[in-house]
């Protein structure tokens, strides 16, 4: 008890100079603080934070789009080249803007890469330490968020380059979005084309296509006008239509059933025909049998293992907690992921999302069951830490250091005032106060970044 008292409370036994405020301890805690913050990724403390790479930025961007029911963006090599050209130009000419000092625009770099866009946009960021920090900052800015969630974009390129910019060593991220006339229309929209004399063709769907919808037109081209075009599906007559101005289309009542369709069209005027064998798949994989278990780990906080089975054949199974998401692994029997408790609060929306190869998507909201399991097993202090934005063990360590030593300084000042010796002994507080201020500034600087 006396040792604890001598550590934090000024008294005659410690010459009114608590041990925690003395230089040897300041040296020790400084070494620990620097080690944790510098080597946290190496020793596996920051399991939620990822390094800034092109793949991580694209993955997090697509997670934001998927969480807003938007299709993911496809990586495009020309947009990637444009992003790197822009990054190199920023470092070479030392500016921080979408527009260069010589009048360069984002569109100049995109066009120079050979990408003939009809829609394009650009996000920039510098000075961040994690990919999550970059994307979270963009999502907190309406103009950058609008780029990420723009339905007109379907392709992306990202450059991540480190260098000296305006006197600071920074990681620069350039994110470029785009769409060309060629790839802008969704693949399941019908198109028309001309045909040779006396012919009829099915232009959509092409043989081998998988359509993630049931309500669409089979369409094609025909020579001139046709008074009668017969439609057969799997050798069964299902209806007829007419051709006008060189095009025709047909949609059965109630749409197309799930499964394979062998569609043949016959122009009754010329007896010419064409065939397309395609599949319809609009059944989303379903999430079933969700279970929760605690997993013991070597880190400060244990994890919750969430596992489930999925009916169907999903290509992506993802656990989403508010704005955070993580892909679930497959062991051959179930899909599972381990979740650290710092991401959870009592108001969290938690769901499992399953998406198949053609884009069919289903989700299961597990908030109530998860929070019921979680709330019965997790101390409220842990939930509090997650609520105030501490998403890694390093964040928690820094938070505890700042709060703990703030309390020590307050207690020391209180006792010195109470003993009427603050004027003569108050200087013992200043080294720790200066150290604590330096720690707070370093935390703010390390977590900050700039976007334009």
XYZ file of C-alpha atoms in Angstrom:
452
model
C 0.000 0.000 0.000
C 2.844 2.389 0.865
C 4.505 1.608 -2.438
C 1.320 2.491 -4.343
C 0.991 5.666 -2.299
C 4.595 6.631 -3.014
C 4.013 6.095 -6.742
C 1.206 8.611 -7.173
C 0.690 10.659 -3.976
C 3.221 13.255 -2.750
C 4.165 12.632 0.870
C 7.183 12.880 3.178
C 8.277 9.305 2.356
C 8.873 10.181 -1.310
C 9.993 13.735 -0.538
C 6.723 14.970 -2.033
C 7.893 13.711 -5.463
C 5.793 10.662 -6.603
C 7.789 7.888 -8.280
C 5.624 7.976 -11.430
C 6.640 11.580 -12.053
C 10.387 10.998 -11.807
C 12.747 10.866 -14.779
C 13.600 7.115 -14.610
C 9.949 6.211 -14.986
C 9.461 8.785 -17.750
C 12.336 7.169 -19.668
C 10.822 3.719 -19.158
C 7.284 4.651 -20.248
C 8.679 6.580 -23.203
C 10.467 3.442 -24.442
C 7.304 1.375 -23.971
C 5.119 3.986 -25.686
C 7.404 4.283 -28.712
C 7.776 0.495 -28.986
C 4.041 -0.148 -28.932
C 3.253 2.538 -31.499
C 6.155 1.793 -33.850
C 6.082 -2.009 -33.733
C 2.363 -2.620 -33.154
C 1.765 -3.935 -36.673
C 4.817 -6.213 -36.466
C 3.689 -7.858 -33.226
C 0.086 -8.142 -34.377
C -1.688 -5.648 -32.127
C -3.566 -3.709 -34.796
C -5.621 -6.497 -36.279
C -8.286 -4.148 -37.596
C -5.904 -1.719 -39.270
C -4.394 -2.501 -42.658
C -1.458 -0.949 -44.441
C -2.034 1.471 -47.284
C -1.846 -0.541 -50.488
C -3.697 -0.347 -53.785
C -5.529 -3.607 -53.037
C -6.609 -2.511 -49.552
C -7.899 0.851 -50.789
C -9.886 -0.835 -53.564
C -11.227 -3.502 -51.208
C -12.384 -0.948 -48.629
C -13.898 1.225 -51.373
C -15.884 -1.713 -52.722
C -17.000 -2.620 -49.204
C -18.513 0.860 -48.912
C -20.284 0.419 -52.259
C -21.581 -3.039 -51.334
C -22.884 -1.724 -48.014
C -24.907 0.819 -50.027
C -26.192 -1.857 -52.447
C -23.954 -0.680 -55.292
C -21.927 -2.982 -57.552
C -18.185 -3.209 -56.866
C -15.675 -1.402 -59.071
C -13.387 -3.367 -61.372
C -9.650 -2.647 -61.453
C -8.604 -1.011 -64.737
C -4.928 -0.910 -65.743
C -5.278 2.374 -67.654
C -6.867 4.116 -64.661
C -4.076 2.687 -62.485
C -1.503 4.154 -64.893
C -3.333 7.499 -64.770
C -3.293 7.434 -60.950
C 0.467 6.803 -60.854
C 1.077 9.497 -63.452
C -0.872 11.958 -61.302
C 1.002 10.914 -58.129
C 4.386 11.306 -59.786
C 3.374 14.698 -61.186
C 2.353 15.893 -57.701
C 5.726 14.904 -56.253
C 7.679 16.288 -59.217
C 5.966 19.689 -59.259
C 5.244 19.888 -55.502
C 1.560 20.820 -55.369
C -1.429 19.574 -53.404
C -4.525 19.971 -55.525
C -6.595 18.249 -58.177
C -5.176 20.780 -60.640
C -1.467 21.215 -61.372
C 0.461 24.505 -61.408
C 0.630 24.421 -65.213
C -3.103 23.873 -65.621
C -3.029 20.062 -65.564
C -6.429 18.520 -64.798
C -7.294 15.010 -63.580
C -8.875 14.380 -66.982
C -5.550 15.017 -68.731
C -3.920 12.093 -66.941
C -6.914 9.834 -67.593
C -6.997 10.592 -71.318
C -3.205 10.286 -71.602
C -3.461 6.734 -70.279
C -5.704 5.839 -73.221
C -8.907 5.654 -71.168
C -11.704 7.248 -73.230
C -14.098 8.075 -70.404
C -17.670 9.299 -70.336
C -17.619 9.601 -66.523
C -14.551 10.122 -64.342
C -13.610 11.352 -60.887
C -10.650 11.624 -58.523
C -9.985 11.401 -54.779
C -6.649 12.359 -53.182
C -5.261 11.712 -49.695
C -1.936 12.111 -47.938
C -0.461 11.667 -44.479
C -2.524 8.678 -43.294
C -1.121 5.563 -41.609
C -3.818 3.022 -42.486
C -6.048 2.246 -45.447
C -9.067 2.468 -43.130
C -8.063 6.005 -42.175
C -7.939 7.047 -45.830
C -11.312 5.594 -46.804
C -13.013 6.725 -43.579
C -11.836 10.298 -44.230
C -13.173 10.163 -47.781
C -16.516 8.816 -46.565
C -16.713 11.655 -44.019
C -16.407 14.193 -46.844
C -19.539 14.535 -48.983
C -17.735 15.223 -52.271
C -15.349 12.276 -51.831
C -18.195 10.052 -50.647
C -20.182 10.995 -53.750
C -17.287 9.741 -55.881
C -17.059 6.432 -54.029
C -20.827 5.846 -54.211
C -21.339 7.144 -57.750
C -23.454 4.643 -59.708
C -22.031 5.904 -63.013
C -18.554 4.576 -62.191
C -17.740 0.926 -62.761
C -13.917 0.910 -62.886
C -11.133 2.135 -60.629
C -7.392 2.691 -60.500
C -5.344 3.467 -57.380
C -1.771 4.615 -56.844
C 0.035 4.590 -53.487
C 3.385 6.400 -53.542
C 5.668 7.567 -50.738
C 7.836 10.640 -51.123
C 8.661 14.183 -50.068
C 5.762 16.572 -50.618
C 6.028 20.212 -49.592
C 8.712 19.394 -47.032
C 7.051 16.342 -45.467
C 7.608 12.634 -45.993
C 4.115 11.348 -46.806
C 2.223 8.453 -48.308
C 0.171 9.838 -51.208
C -2.977 8.034 -52.388
C -4.556 8.806 -55.767
C -7.898 7.157 -56.486
C -9.407 7.524 -59.968
C -12.869 6.350 -61.025
C -14.192 5.960 -64.529
C -16.589 4.495 -67.047
C -16.284 4.294 -70.817
C -19.075 4.259 -73.365
C -18.115 0.696 -74.191
C -18.489 -0.637 -70.656
C -21.030 1.789 -69.212
C -24.223 -0.125 -70.034
C -24.833 -3.096 -67.714
C -24.143 -6.382 -69.472
C -27.718 -7.548 -69.141
C -29.233 -4.637 -71.090
C -30.350 -5.625 -74.595
C -28.494 -4.237 -77.589
C -29.406 -4.206 -81.253
C -27.300 -4.777 -84.318
C -27.901 -5.133 -88.010
C -28.160 -8.531 -89.678
C -27.567 -9.759 -93.200
C -30.416 -10.055 -95.682
C -32.935 -12.726 -94.854
C -31.517 -13.453 -91.360
C -32.677 -13.232 -87.767
C -30.426 -13.263 -84.716
C -30.549 -13.310 -80.936
C -28.265 -10.536 -79.706
C -29.183 -10.788 -76.044
C -28.579 -12.933 -74.106
C -25.620 -14.486 -75.837
C -25.012 -18.203 -75.447
C -23.277 -18.971 -72.180
C -24.463 -15.835 -70.351
C -25.875 -16.024 -66.834
C -28.557 -13.412 -66.141
C -29.162 -12.470 -62.460
C -32.755 -11.412 -63.146
C -36.022 -12.905 -64.342
C -37.712 -9.846 -65.842
C -35.883 -8.997 -69.077
C -36.338 -9.069 -72.840
C -34.698 -11.576 -75.128
C -33.927 -9.387 -78.122
C -32.176 -9.308 -81.440
C -32.193 -8.140 -85.016
C -34.135 -9.135 -88.089
C -34.062 -8.091 -91.711
C -36.574 -5.233 -92.096
C -40.008 -5.933 -90.630
C -41.399 -9.329 -89.731
C -45.070 -10.039 -89.216
C -44.469 -13.073 -87.037
C -41.497 -14.323 -84.990
C -42.089 -17.551 -83.071
C -40.312 -18.104 -79.746
C -39.426 -21.550 -78.410
C -37.851 -22.362 -75.057
C -36.405 -25.837 -74.528
C -38.251 -26.949 -77.671
C -41.584 -25.690 -76.344
C -43.526 -22.867 -78.034
C -43.919 -20.021 -75.536
C -45.109 -17.080 -77.657
C -44.558 -14.841 -80.621
C -43.667 -11.267 -81.446
C -43.037 -9.045 -84.443
C -40.007 -7.327 -85.875
C -39.998 -3.587 -86.498
C -37.255 -1.411 -87.976
C -34.814 -4.295 -87.883
C -35.208 -5.241 -84.195
C -37.408 -7.535 -82.139
C -37.819 -8.415 -78.463
C -39.833 -10.812 -76.334
C -40.530 -11.170 -72.616
C -42.780 -13.982 -71.314
C -45.537 -13.225 -68.816
C -44.129 -13.667 -65.352
C -40.540 -13.481 -66.616
C -37.970 -16.240 -67.101
C -37.693 -19.134 -64.667
C -34.481 -20.073 -62.880
C -32.312 -22.506 -64.789
C -31.032 -23.114 -68.303
C -32.965 -21.844 -71.335
C -32.473 -23.060 -74.893
C -34.281 -20.313 -76.787
C -34.908 -20.571 -80.513
C -36.486 -17.788 -82.589
C -37.974 -18.433 -86.049
C -38.909 -15.752 -88.558
C -42.140 -17.121 -89.998
C -41.782 -14.917 -93.107
C -38.418 -16.370 -94.137
C -38.187 -19.494 -91.955
C -34.726 -18.337 -90.784
C -33.856 -19.039 -87.146
C -31.279 -18.500 -84.422
C -30.609 -20.095 -81.043
C -29.140 -18.929 -77.746
C -28.506 -21.138 -74.713
C -28.314 -19.060 -71.534
C -29.036 -19.434 -67.825
C -31.156 -17.442 -65.420
C -29.998 -17.292 -61.813
C -31.757 -14.880 -59.479
C -31.731 -17.040 -56.340
C -29.451 -15.497 -53.745
C -27.480 -17.704 -51.338
C -29.110 -17.834 -47.912
C -27.438 -17.459 -44.499
C -28.370 -20.234 -42.075
C -27.473 -21.625 -38.628
C -25.510 -18.717 -37.144
C -23.520 -19.525 -33.989
C -21.268 -17.520 -31.646
C -18.349 -18.594 -29.453
C -15.579 -16.888 -27.529
C -12.064 -17.519 -28.831
C -9.137 -17.072 -26.434
C -6.179 -15.181 -27.891
C -2.860 -13.761 -26.727
C -4.019 -10.188 -27.254
C -5.658 -7.911 -24.727
C -9.180 -8.789 -25.876
C -10.560 -12.180 -26.804
C -12.505 -12.561 -30.030
C -16.023 -13.657 -30.841
C -16.114 -16.377 -33.489
C -19.134 -15.955 -35.744
C -19.859 -18.948 -37.955
C -22.706 -19.910 -40.232
C -23.687 -22.191 -43.075
C -24.731 -20.894 -46.494
C -27.164 -22.488 -48.907
C -26.284 -22.001 -52.558
C -22.859 -21.205 -53.960
C -21.652 -17.802 -52.687
C -18.487 -16.166 -53.966
C -18.383 -13.649 -51.092
C -19.573 -14.045 -47.499
C -18.964 -10.983 -45.376
C -19.678 -9.919 -41.795
C -20.630 -6.241 -41.560
C -20.606 -4.239 -38.332
C -21.869 -0.733 -39.035
C -19.318 0.705 -41.524
C -16.746 -2.034 -40.889
C -16.744 -5.321 -42.799
C -14.585 -8.418 -43.009
C -14.715 -11.421 -45.336
C -15.579 -14.741 -43.690
C -13.355 -17.768 -44.294
C -14.638 -21.166 -45.408
C -13.363 -24.371 -43.785
C -15.408 -26.572 -46.110
C -18.331 -26.883 -43.712
C -19.046 -23.399 -42.403
C -18.095 -19.787 -42.967
C -16.477 -18.072 -39.989
C -14.684 -14.937 -38.830
C -13.220 -13.822 -35.503
C -14.368 -10.390 -34.357
C -12.631 -8.227 -31.767
C -15.105 -6.640 -29.314
C -13.829 -3.078 -29.823
C -15.920 -2.754 -32.970
C -19.205 -3.355 -31.165
C -21.614 -1.009 -29.409
C -25.156 -1.563 -28.203
C -26.458 0.335 -31.248
C -24.363 -1.552 -33.800
C -26.040 -2.977 -36.893
C -24.532 -6.408 -37.510
C -25.327 -8.558 -40.517
C -23.945 -11.335 -42.669
C -24.015 -10.691 -46.411
C -23.751 -13.457 -49.033
C -23.196 -12.686 -52.737
C -22.903 -15.161 -55.593
C -20.874 -14.844 -58.793
C -23.636 -13.121 -60.765
C -24.381 -10.569 -58.055
C -27.387 -12.112 -56.294
C -27.230 -10.889 -52.722
C -28.912 -11.740 -49.452
C -28.267 -10.595 -45.939
C -29.207 -11.720 -42.453
C -29.409 -9.209 -39.634
C -27.864 -10.839 -36.554
C -27.706 -7.710 -34.386
C -30.147 -8.925 -31.733
C -28.648 -12.408 -31.305
C -25.043 -11.187 -31.487
C -25.553 -8.363 -28.994
C -27.422 -10.707 -26.673
C -24.464 -13.107 -26.671
C -21.973 -10.258 -26.572
C -23.725 -8.307 -23.819
C -23.805 -11.300 -21.496
C -20.062 -11.844 -21.780
C -18.323 -8.511 -22.391
C -17.547 -5.884 -19.738
C -19.216 -2.533 -20.387
C -15.794 -0.868 -20.357
C -14.830 -2.723 -23.525
C -17.982 -1.558 -25.287
C -17.262 1.983 -24.142
C -13.797 1.876 -25.701
C -15.285 0.839 -29.019
C -17.877 3.603 -28.847
C -15.226 6.319 -28.549
C -13.413 5.111 -31.636
C -10.597 2.958 -30.216
C -10.322 0.272 -32.885
C -7.018 -1.397 -31.983
C -4.985 -2.421 -28.959
C -2.546 0.391 -29.756
C -5.402 2.908 -29.559
C -6.445 1.479 -26.193
C -2.873 1.598 -24.865
C -2.480 5.241 -25.890
C -5.859 6.107 -24.392
C -5.007 4.432 -21.082
C -1.610 6.185 -20.950
C -3.158 9.619 -21.502
C -6.042 9.122 -19.046
C -3.889 7.375 -16.446
C -1.186 9.985 -16.280
C -3.697 12.813 -16.445
C -5.215 11.340 -13.268
C -1.751 11.067 -11.666
C -1.023 14.729 -12.423
C -4.425 15.779 -11.066
C -3.919 13.789 -7.842
C -0.422 15.198 -7.379
C -1.601 18.783 -7.906
C -4.542 18.232 -5.548
C -2.305 17.017 -2.706
C 0.285 19.753 -3.238
C -2.434 22.399 -3.009
C -3.912 20.685 0.017
C -0.518 20.695 1.746
C 0.086 24.328 0.723
C 3.381 23.457 -0.947
C 2.396 23.739 -4.625
C 4.531 26.847 -5.144
C 7.665 25.063 -3.956
C 7.000 21.505 -5.156
C 4.673 22.101 -8.143
C 7.604 22.003 -10.558
C 7.684 18.214 -10.111
C 4.525 18.041 -12.234
C 5.930 19.904 -15.233
C 8.127 17.123 -16.738
C 5.180 14.714 -16.791
C 2.876 17.462 -18.073
C 5.222 18.259 -20.946
C 5.651 14.531 -21.685
C 1.900 14.004 -21.681
C 1.357 16.960 -24.016
C 3.954 15.516 -26.402
C 2.159 12.160 -26.327
C -1.205 13.745 -27.143
C 0.290 15.764 -30.004
C 2.004 12.664 -31.436
C -1.282 10.723 -31.276
C -3.113 13.490 -33.110
C -0.409 13.840 -35.735
C -0.088 10.079 -36.347
C -3.833 9.658 -36.831
C -4.331 12.685 -39.058
C -4.235 13.007 -42.792
C -5.385 15.362 -45.534
C -7.768 14.759 -48.413
C -8.675 16.907 -51.416
